[in-house]
Coordinates of C-alpha atoms in Angstrom, one line a residue:
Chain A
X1 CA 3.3 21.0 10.6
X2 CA 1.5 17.8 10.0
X3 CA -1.7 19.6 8.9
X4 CA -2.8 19.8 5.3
X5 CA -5.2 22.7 4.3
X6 CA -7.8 22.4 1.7
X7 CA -10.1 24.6 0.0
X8 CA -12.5 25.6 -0.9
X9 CA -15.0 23.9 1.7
X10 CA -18.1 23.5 -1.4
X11 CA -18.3 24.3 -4.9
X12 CA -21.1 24.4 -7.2
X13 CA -20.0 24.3 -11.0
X14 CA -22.5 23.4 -14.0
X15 CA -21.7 20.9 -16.2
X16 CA -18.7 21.0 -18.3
X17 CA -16.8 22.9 -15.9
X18 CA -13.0 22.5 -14.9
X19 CA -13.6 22.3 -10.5
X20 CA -10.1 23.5 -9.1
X21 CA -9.4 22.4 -5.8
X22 CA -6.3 23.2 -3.6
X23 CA -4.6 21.9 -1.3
X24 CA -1.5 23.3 0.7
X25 CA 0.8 21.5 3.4
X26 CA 3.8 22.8 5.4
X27 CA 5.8 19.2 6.1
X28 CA 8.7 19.4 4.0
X29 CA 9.1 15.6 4.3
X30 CA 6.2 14.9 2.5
X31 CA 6.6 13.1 -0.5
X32 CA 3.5 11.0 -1.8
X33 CA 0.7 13.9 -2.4
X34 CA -2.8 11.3 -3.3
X35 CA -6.3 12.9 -4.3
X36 CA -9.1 10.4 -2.6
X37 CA -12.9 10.5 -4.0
X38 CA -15.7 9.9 -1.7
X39 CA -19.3 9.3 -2.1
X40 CA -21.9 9.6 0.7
X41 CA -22.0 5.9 2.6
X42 CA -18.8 4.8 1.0
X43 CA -15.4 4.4 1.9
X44 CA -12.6 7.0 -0.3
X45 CA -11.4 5.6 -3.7
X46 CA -7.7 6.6 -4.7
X47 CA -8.0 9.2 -8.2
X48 CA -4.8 10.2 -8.8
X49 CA -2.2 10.2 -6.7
X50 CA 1.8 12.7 -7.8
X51 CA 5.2 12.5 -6.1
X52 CA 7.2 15.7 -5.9
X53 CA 9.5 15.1 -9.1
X54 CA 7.1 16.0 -11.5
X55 CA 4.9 19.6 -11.7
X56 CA 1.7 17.8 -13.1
X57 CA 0.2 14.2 -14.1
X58 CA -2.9 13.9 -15.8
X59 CA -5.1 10.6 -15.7
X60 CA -8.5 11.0 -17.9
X61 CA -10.2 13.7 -17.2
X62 CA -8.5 14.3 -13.6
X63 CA -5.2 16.3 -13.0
X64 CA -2.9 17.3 -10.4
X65 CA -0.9 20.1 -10.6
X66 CA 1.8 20.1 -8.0
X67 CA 4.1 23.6 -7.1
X68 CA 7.0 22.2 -4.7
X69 CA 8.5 25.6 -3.9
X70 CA 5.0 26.9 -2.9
X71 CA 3.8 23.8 -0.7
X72 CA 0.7 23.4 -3.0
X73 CA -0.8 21.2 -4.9
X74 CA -4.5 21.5 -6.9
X75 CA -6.9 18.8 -8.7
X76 CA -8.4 20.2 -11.9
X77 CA -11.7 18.1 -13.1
X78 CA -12.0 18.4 -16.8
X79 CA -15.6 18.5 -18.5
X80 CA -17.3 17.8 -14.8
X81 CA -20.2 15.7 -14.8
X82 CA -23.2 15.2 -12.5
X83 CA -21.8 12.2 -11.7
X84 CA -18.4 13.7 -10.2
X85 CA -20.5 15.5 -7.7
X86 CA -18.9 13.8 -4.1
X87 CA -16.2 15.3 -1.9
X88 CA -13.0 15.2 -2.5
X89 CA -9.7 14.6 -0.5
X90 CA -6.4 15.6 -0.5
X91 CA -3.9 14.0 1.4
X92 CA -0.3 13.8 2.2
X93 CA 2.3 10.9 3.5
X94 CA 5.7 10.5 4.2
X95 CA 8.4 7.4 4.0
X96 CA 9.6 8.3 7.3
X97 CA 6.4 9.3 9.2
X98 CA 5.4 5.5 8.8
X99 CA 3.5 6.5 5.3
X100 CA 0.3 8.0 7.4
X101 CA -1.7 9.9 5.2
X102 CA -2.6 13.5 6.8
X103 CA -6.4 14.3 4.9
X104 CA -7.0 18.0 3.8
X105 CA -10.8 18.6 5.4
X106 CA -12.5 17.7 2.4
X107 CA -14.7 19.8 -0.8
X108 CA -17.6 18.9 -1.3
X109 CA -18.2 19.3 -5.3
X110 CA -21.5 19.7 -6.8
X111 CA -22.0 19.5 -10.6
X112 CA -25.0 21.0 -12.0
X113 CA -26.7 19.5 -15.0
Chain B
X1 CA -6.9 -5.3 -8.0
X2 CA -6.2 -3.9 -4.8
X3 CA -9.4 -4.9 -3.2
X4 CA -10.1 -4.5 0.5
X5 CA -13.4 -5.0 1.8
X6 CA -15.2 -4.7 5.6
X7 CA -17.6 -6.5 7.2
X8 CA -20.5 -6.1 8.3
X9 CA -21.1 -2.9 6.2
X10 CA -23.7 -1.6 9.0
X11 CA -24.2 -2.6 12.7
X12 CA -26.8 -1.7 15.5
X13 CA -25.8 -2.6 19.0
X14 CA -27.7 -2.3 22.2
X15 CA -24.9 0.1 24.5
X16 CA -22.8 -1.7 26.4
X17 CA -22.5 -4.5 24.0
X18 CA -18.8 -5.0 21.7
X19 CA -18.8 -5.3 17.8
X20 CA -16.1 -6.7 15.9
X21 CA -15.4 -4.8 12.3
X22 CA -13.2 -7.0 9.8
X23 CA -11.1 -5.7 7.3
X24 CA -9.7 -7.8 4.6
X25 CA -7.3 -7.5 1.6
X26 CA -8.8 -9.8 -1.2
X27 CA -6.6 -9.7 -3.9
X28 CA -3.2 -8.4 -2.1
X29 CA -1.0 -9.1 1.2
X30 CA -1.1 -5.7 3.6
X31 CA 1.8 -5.8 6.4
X32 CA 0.0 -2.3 7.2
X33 CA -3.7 -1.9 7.8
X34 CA -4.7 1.5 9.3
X35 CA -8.2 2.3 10.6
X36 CA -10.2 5.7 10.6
X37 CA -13.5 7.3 11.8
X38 CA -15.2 9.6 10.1
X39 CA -18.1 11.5 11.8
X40 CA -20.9 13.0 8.9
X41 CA -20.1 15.6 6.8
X42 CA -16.1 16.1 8.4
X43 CA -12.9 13.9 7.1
X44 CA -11.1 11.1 7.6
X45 CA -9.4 10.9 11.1
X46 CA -6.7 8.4 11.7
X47 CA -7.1 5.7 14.7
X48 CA -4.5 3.2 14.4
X49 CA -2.3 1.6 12.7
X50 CA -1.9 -2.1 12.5
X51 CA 0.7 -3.8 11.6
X52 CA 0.6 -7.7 11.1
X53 CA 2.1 -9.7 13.5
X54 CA 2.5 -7.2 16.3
X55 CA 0.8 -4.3 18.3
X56 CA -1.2 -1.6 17.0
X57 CA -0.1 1.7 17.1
X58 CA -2.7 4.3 18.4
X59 CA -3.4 7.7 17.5
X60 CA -3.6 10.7 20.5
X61 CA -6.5 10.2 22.1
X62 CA -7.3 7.2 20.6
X63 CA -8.2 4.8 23.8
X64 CA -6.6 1.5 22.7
X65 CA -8.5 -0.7 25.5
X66 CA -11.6 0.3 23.9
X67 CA -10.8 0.0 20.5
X68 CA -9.0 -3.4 20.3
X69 CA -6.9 -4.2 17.3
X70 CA -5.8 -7.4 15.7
X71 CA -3.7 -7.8 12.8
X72 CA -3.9 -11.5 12.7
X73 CA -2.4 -12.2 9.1
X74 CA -1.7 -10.4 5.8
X75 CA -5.0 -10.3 4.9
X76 CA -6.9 -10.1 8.3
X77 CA -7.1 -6.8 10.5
X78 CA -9.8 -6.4 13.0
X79 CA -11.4 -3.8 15.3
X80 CA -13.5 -4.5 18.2
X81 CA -15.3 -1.8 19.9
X82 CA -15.8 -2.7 23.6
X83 CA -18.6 -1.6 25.4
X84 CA -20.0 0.2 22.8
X85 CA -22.2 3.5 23.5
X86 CA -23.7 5.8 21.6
X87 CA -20.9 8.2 21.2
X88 CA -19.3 5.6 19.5
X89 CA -21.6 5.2 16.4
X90 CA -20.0 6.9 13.4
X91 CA -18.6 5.4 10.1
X92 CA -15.5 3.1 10.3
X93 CA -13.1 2.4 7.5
X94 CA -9.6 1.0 6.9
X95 CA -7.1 0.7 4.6
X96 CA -4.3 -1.5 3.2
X97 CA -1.0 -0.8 2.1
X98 CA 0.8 -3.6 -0.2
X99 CA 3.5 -5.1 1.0
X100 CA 6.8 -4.0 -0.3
X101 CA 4.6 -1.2 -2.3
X102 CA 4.5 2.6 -3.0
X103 CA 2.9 5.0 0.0
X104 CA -0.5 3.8 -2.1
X105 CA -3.4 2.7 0.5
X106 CA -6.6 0.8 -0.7
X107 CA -9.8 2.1 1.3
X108 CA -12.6 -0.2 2.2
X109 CA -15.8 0.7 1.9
X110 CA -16.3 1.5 5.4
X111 CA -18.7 0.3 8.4
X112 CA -21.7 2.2 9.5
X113 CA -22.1 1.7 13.7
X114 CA -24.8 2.5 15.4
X115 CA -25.0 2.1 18.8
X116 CA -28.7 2.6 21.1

């Protein structure tokens, strides 16, 4: 119950592209649904981050979409770059499971020129 | 804002030996540090979690006499490996959560160990 399953495991898109990546969890008791960056030797950096009151937030050219009855929640890249090419991680916390963040496995997202 | 940063950002120890990671909130107090370990290509897997002023609290399977954490004060967490061995070498990172703030954690950029 305290897994959270993301996919797809790669993905290849040219430049320009709109990258979709999903997430799904099963806790209920989830309530703070963050989308984490990573590039190779570094340590994550927070994107964008929704609560489960609102169905979408947009920040630049990142956006979460977030479905509450289906246990799912998606990152949409707008216009990719080259530059966006890193994997990506969704995660999940809870107030009252001392606000640990449970990581989806990670996509690794390569933008083509 | 919402700095955290770790140091040394790479280590190579002889097996055996133990290596002390810092982790430090520059810009912000953290009553919650947590610390991860993430081997290549796979994600983030949760260690501890360290709460200032009193004892960690270790993952399953997380051996908490070999990985010894301090959270010392609201800026200061620490991770000593003991008697490092080679199984031990893989990428260390932690994270800060402000005090009196949203679920919102601030990574670090992580710690490379290598042990020979």
């Amino acid at each position: 119950q305290q897994q959270v399953k993301q996919s797809p495991q790669s993905l290849i898109v040219q430049k320009g592209g709109i990258p979709i990546i999903n997430c799904a969890y099963e806790n209920t008791a989830f309530d703070y649904f963050p989308w984490y960056q990573q590039f190779p030797g570094k340590g994550p950096a927070l994107l964008i981050a929704i609560r489960p009151d609102v169905s979408e937030k947009k920040e630049g050219r990142f956006t979460i979409s977030f479905n509450k009855s289906a246990k799912q929640f998606s990152l949409h890249i707008m216009d990719s770059q080259p530059g966006d090419s890193a994997t990506y991680f969704c995660a999940a916390s809870s107030r009252g499971g001392s606000e640990k963040l449970v990581f989806g496995k990670g996509t690794k997202l390569t933008v083509n020129p | 804002g919402a700095v955290v940063s770790q140091h040394p950002s790479w280590v190579i120890c002889k097996s055996g030996t133990s290596v002390k990671i810092e982790c430090r909130s520059l810009d912000f107090q953290a009553t919650t540090m947590f610390w991860y370990r993430q081997f290549p290509k796979q994600s983030l897997m949760l260690m501890a979690t360290s709460n200032e002023g009193s004892k960690a609290t270790y993952e399953q399977g997380v051996e908490k006499d070999k990985f010894l954490i301090n959270h010392a004060s609201l800026t200061l967490s620490t991770l000593t490996v003991t008697s490092a061995h080679p199984e031990d070498s893989s990428f260390y990172i932690c994270s800060a959560r402000v005090v009196g703030g949203s679920n919102e954690q601030f990574f670090g950029p992580g710690t490379r160990l290598t042990v020979l």
